[in-house]
Short mmCIF file of C-alpha atoms and ligand atoms in Angstrom, two decimals:
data_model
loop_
_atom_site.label_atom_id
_atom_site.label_comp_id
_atom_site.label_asym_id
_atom_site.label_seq_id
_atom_site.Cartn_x
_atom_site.Cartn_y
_atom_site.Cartn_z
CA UNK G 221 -33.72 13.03 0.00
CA UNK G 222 -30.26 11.89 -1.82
CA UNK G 223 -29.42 8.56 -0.08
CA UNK G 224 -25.43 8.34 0.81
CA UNK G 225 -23.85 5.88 -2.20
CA UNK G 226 -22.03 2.69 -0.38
CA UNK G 227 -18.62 2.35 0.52
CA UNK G 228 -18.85 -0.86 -2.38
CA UNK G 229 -20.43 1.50 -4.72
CA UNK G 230 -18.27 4.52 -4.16
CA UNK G 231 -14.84 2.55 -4.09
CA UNK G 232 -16.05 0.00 -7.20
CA UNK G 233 -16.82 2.80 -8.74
CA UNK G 234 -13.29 4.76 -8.99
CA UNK G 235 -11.64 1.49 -9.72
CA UNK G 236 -13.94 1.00 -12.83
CA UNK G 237 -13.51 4.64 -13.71
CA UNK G 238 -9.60 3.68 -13.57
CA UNK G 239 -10.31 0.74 -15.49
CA UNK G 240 -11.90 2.17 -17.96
CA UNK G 241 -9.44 4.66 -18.84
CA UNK G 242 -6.50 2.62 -18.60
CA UNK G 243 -8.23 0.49 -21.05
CA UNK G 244 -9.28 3.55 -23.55
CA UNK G 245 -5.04 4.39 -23.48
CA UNK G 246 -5.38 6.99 -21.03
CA UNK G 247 -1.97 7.93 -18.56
CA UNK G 248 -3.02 11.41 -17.61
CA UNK G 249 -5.69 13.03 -15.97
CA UNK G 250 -6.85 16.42 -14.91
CA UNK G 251 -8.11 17.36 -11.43
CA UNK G 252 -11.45 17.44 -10.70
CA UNK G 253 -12.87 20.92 -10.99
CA UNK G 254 -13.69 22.85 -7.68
CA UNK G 255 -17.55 21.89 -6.52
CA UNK G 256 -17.72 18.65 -8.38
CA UNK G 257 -19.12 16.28 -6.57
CA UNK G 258 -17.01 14.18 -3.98
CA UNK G 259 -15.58 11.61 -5.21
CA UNK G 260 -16.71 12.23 -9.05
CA UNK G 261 -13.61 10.86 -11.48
CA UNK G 262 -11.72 13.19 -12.95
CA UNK G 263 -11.88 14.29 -16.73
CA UNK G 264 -9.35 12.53 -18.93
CA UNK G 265 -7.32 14.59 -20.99
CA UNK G 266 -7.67 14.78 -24.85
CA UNK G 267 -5.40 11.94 -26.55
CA UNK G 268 -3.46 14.42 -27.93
CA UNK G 269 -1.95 15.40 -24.58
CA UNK G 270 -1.67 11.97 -23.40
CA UNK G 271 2.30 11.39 -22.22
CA UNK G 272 4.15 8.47 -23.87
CA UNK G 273 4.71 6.76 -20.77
CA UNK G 274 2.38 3.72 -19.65
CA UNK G 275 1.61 5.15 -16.12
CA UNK G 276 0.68 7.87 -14.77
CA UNK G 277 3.68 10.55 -14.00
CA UNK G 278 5.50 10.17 -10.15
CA UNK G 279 6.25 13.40 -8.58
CA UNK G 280 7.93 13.41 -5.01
CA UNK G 281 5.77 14.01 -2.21
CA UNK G 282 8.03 15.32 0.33
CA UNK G 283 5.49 14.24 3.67
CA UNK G 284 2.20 13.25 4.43
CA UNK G 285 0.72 16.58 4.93
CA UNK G 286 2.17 17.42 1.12
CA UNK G 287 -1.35 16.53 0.03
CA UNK G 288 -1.36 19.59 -2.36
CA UNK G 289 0.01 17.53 -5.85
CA UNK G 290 1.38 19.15 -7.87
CA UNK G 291 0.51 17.89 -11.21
CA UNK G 292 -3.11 16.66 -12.16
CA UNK G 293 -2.14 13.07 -11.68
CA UNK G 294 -0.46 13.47 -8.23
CA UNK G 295 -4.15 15.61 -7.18
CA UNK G 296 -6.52 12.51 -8.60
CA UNK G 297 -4.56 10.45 -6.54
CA UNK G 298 -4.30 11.92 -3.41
CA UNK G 299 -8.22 13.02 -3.83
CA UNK G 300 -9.08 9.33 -5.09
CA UNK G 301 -7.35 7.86 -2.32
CA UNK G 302 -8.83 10.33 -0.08
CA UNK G 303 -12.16 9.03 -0.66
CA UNK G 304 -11.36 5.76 -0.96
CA UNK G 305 -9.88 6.45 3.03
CA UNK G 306 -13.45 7.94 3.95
CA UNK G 307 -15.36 4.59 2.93
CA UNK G 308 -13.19 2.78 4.82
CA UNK G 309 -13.55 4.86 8.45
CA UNK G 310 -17.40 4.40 7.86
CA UNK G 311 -16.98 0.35 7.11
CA UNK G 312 -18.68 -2.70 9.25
CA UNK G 313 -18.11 -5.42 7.05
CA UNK G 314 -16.19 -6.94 9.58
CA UNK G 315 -19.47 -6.45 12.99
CA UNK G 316 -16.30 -7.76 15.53
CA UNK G 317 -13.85 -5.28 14.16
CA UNK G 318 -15.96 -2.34 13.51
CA UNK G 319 -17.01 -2.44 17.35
CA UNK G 320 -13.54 -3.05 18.69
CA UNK G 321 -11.63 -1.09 16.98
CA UNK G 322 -10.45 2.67 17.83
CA UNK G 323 -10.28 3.74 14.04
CA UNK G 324 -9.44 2.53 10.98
CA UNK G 325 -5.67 2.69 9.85
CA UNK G 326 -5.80 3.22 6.14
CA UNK G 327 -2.33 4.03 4.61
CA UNK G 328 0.15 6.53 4.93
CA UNK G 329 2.48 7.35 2.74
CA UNK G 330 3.62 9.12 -1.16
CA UNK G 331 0.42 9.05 -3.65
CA UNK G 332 2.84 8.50 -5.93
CA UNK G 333 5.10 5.42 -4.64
CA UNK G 334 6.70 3.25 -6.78
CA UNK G 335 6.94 1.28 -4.05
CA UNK G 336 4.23 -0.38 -1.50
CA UNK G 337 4.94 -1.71 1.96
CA UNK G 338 2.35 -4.43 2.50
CA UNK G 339 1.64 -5.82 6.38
CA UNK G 340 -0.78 -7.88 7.79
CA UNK G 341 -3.11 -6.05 10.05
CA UNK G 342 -2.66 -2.65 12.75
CA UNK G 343 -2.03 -3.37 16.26
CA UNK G 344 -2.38 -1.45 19.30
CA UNK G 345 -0.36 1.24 18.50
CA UNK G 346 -1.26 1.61 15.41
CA UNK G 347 -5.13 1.31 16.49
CA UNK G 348 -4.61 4.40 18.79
CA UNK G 349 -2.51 6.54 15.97
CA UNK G 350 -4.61 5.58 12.90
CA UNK G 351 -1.39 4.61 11.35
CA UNK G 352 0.45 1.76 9.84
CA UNK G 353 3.66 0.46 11.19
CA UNK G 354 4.22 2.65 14.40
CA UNK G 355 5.47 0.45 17.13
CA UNK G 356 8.16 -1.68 17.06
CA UNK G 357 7.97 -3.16 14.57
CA UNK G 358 7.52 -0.47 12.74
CA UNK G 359 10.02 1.19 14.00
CA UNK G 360 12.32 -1.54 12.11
CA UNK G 361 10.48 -0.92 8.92
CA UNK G 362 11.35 2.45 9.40
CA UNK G 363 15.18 1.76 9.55
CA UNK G 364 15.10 -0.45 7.20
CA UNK G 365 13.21 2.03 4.39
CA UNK G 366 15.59 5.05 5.63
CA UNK G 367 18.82 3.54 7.16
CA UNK G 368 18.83 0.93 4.57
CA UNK G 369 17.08 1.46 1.92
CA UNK G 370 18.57 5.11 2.32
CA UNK G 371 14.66 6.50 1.12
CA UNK G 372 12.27 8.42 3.50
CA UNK G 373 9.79 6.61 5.15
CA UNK G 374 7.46 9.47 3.62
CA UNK G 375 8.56 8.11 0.02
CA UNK G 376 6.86 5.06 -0.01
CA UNK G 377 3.09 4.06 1.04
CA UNK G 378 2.56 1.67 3.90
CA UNK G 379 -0.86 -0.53 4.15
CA UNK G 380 -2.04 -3.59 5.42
CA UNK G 381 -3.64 -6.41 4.18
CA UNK G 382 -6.73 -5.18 7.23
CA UNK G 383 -7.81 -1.88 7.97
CA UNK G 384 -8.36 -2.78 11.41
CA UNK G 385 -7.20 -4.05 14.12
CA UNK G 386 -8.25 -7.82 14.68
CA UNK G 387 -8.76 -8.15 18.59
CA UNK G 388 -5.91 -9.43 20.84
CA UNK G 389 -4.14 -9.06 17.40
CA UNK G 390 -5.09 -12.65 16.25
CA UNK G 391 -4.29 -13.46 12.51
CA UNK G 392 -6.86 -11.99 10.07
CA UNK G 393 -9.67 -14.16 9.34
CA UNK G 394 -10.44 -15.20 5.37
CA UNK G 395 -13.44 -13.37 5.13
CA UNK G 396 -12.02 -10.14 7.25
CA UNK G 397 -8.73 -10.10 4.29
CA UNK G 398 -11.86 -11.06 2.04
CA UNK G 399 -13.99 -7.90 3.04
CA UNK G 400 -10.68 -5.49 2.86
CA UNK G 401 -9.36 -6.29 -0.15
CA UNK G 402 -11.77 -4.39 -2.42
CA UNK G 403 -9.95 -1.13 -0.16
CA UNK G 404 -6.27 -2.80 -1.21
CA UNK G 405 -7.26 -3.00 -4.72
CA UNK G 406 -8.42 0.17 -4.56
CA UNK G 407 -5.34 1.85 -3.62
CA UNK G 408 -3.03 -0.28 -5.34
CA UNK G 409 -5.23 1.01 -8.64
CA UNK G 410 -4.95 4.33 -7.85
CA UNK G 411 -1.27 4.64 -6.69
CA UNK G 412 0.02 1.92 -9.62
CA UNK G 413 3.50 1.36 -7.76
CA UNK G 414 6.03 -0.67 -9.62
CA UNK G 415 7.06 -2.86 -6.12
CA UNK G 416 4.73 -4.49 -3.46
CA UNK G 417 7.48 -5.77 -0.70
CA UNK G 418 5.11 -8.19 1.19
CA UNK G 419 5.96 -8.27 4.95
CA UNK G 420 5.50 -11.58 6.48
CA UNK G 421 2.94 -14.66 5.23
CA UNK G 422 -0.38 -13.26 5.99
CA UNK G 423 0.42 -10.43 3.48
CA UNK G 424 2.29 -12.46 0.99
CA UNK G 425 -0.37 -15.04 0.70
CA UNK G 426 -3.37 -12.94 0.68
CA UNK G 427 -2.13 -10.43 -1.91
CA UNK G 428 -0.75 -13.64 -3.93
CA UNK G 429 -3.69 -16.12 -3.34
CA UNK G 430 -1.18 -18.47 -1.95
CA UNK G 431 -1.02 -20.88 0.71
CA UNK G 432 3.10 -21.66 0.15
CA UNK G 433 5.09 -20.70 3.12
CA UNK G 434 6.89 -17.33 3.41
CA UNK G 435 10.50 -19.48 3.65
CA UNK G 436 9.52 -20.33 0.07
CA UNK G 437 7.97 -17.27 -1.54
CA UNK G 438 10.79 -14.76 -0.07
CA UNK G 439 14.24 -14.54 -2.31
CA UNK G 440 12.40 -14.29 -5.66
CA UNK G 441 10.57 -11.40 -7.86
CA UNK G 442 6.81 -12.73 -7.92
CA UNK G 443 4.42 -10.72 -10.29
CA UNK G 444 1.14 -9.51 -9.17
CA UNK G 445 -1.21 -7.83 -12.09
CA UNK G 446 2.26 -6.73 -13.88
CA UNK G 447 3.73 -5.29 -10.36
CA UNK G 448 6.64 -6.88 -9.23
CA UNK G 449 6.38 -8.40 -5.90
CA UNK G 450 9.30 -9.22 -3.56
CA UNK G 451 8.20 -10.69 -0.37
CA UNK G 452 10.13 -11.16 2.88
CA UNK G 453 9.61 -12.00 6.83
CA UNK G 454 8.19 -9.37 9.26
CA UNK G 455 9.60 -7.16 11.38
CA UNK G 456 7.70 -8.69 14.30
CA UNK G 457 9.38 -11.62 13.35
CA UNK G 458 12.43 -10.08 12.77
CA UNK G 459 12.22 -8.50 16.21
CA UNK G 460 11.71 -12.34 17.39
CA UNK G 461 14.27 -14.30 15.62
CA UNK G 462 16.89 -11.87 15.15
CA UNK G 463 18.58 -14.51 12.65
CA UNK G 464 16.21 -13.60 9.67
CA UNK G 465 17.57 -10.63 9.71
CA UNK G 466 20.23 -11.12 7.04
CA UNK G 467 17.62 -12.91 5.17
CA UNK G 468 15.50 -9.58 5.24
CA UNK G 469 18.07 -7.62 4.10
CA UNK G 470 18.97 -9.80 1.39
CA UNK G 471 15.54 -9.43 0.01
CA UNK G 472 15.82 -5.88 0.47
CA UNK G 473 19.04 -5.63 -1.31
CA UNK G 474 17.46 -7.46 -4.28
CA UNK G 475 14.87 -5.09 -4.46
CA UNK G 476 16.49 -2.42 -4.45
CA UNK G 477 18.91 -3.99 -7.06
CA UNK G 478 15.80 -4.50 -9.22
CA UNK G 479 14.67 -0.81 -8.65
CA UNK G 480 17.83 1.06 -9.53
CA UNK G 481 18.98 1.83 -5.95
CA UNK G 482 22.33 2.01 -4.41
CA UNK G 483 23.10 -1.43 -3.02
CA UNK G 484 26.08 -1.34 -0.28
CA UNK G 485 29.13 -3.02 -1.60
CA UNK G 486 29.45 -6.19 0.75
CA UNK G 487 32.15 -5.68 3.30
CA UNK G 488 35.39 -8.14 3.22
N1 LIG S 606 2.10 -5.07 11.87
C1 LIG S 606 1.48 -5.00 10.68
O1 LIG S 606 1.42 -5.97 9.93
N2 LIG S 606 0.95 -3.84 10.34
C2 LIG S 606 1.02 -2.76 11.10
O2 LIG S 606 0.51 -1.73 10.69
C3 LIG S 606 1.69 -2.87 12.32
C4 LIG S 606 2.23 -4.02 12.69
#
């Protein structure tokens, strides 16, 4: 009888696929034909119809449930992350999460984003919905991506540094942000944004490796692996000290400065 691969093997081994051809040159890639197995990387294309550009081509994914791409590279991703997200609703790494948690929350969001939302860990609401950033504070991100940022929520792709939901929502423990992160690599490889905006310290300093304080790491463009990384407080936070407010929208301003967005003039 065929024996199940891991989650480590299955995930490691569409990241090294990635690797691999990102290393061999390769920006384009054709779906998987019908019946292959699960999972199973796609076929590059010939050199000859590789594009020029260094990444492989955005399309906008109107919502969610758009999970029909329409060009090869939008289908590998949506089918890479797609098994990634299966791996991860089967994970125990973490024995005191697995048992208490409802389900996993994964990532929601455009295959294609150029830009990443990156939080610390689901809570209760987003335990019982199986999706990031749906309660309040959420519901902040949410204004800020489409009342400020003037995008659709469904434009971006939301994750968290956890995949579940730590009990009594305590901070993540090293080794739980330790056990994720091969998932966060994962779909940070497969979607390739351009922006991570880092909400609040746990993500900033996981995703970073850094143990400065978010006061000092917010305000700047940071690089991680040749994505630019803008980082900025929380919206639980935000929700609690309604003063960083400005601060958050500063950041967001800057970012969306840096990627080519509409800033608001500032008012007299
Ligand atoms: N806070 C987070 O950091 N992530 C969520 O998904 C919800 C709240």
């Amino acid at each position: 009888m065929s024996e199940q691969p891991s989650a480590e093997h299955s995930v490691r081994a569409v990241l090294q696929r990635l690797e691999s051809l990102r290393r061999a040159g390769v920006t384009h890639l054709r779906k998987a034909p019908a019946g292959a197995e699960p999972g199973a990387a796609p076929a590059a294309l010939p050199a000859a119809s590789i594009p020029e550009s260094s990444s492989l081509p955005r399309e906008p994914m109107p919502s969610k449930s758009a999970q029909k791409a329409k060009s090869p590279a939008a289908a590998f991703r949506v089918e890479a992350l797609a098994e990634v997200e299966r791996r991860v609703a089967g994970c125990t790494r973490c024995a005191e999460l697995a048992a208490s948690r409802t389900q996993t929350v994964f990532g929601v969001g455009n295959p294609n984003a150029r830009l990443v939302f990156l939080g610390e860990a689901p809570g209760a609401d987003e335990d019982r919905q199986g999706e990031p950033f749906v309660g309040r504070a959420g519901m902040l991100l949410t204004d800020i991506i489409e009342k400020g940022m003037k995008l659709r929520r469904s434009d971006v792709y939301i994750c968290n540094i956890l995949r579940c939901r730590p009990p009594e929502n305590r901070t993540p423990l090293p080794v739980e942000a330790a056990n994720c992160r091969e998932y966060l690599d994962a779909q940070l490889a497969i979607i390739q944004p351009e922006f991570i905006c880092c909400l609040g310290t746990v993500a900033a300093q996981n995703l970073l490796g850094v143990s400065t304080p978010i006061g000092q790491l917010r305000g700047r463009f940071l690089d991680y692996q040749g994505i630019k990384v803008i980082c900025t407080y929380h919206p639980a936070y935000v929700l609690r000290n309604p003063a960083a407010k400005r601060h958050v929208w500063d950041d967001i301003q800057m970012l969306m400065a840096e990627m080519g967005l509409e800033v608001p003039k500032k008012s007299k």
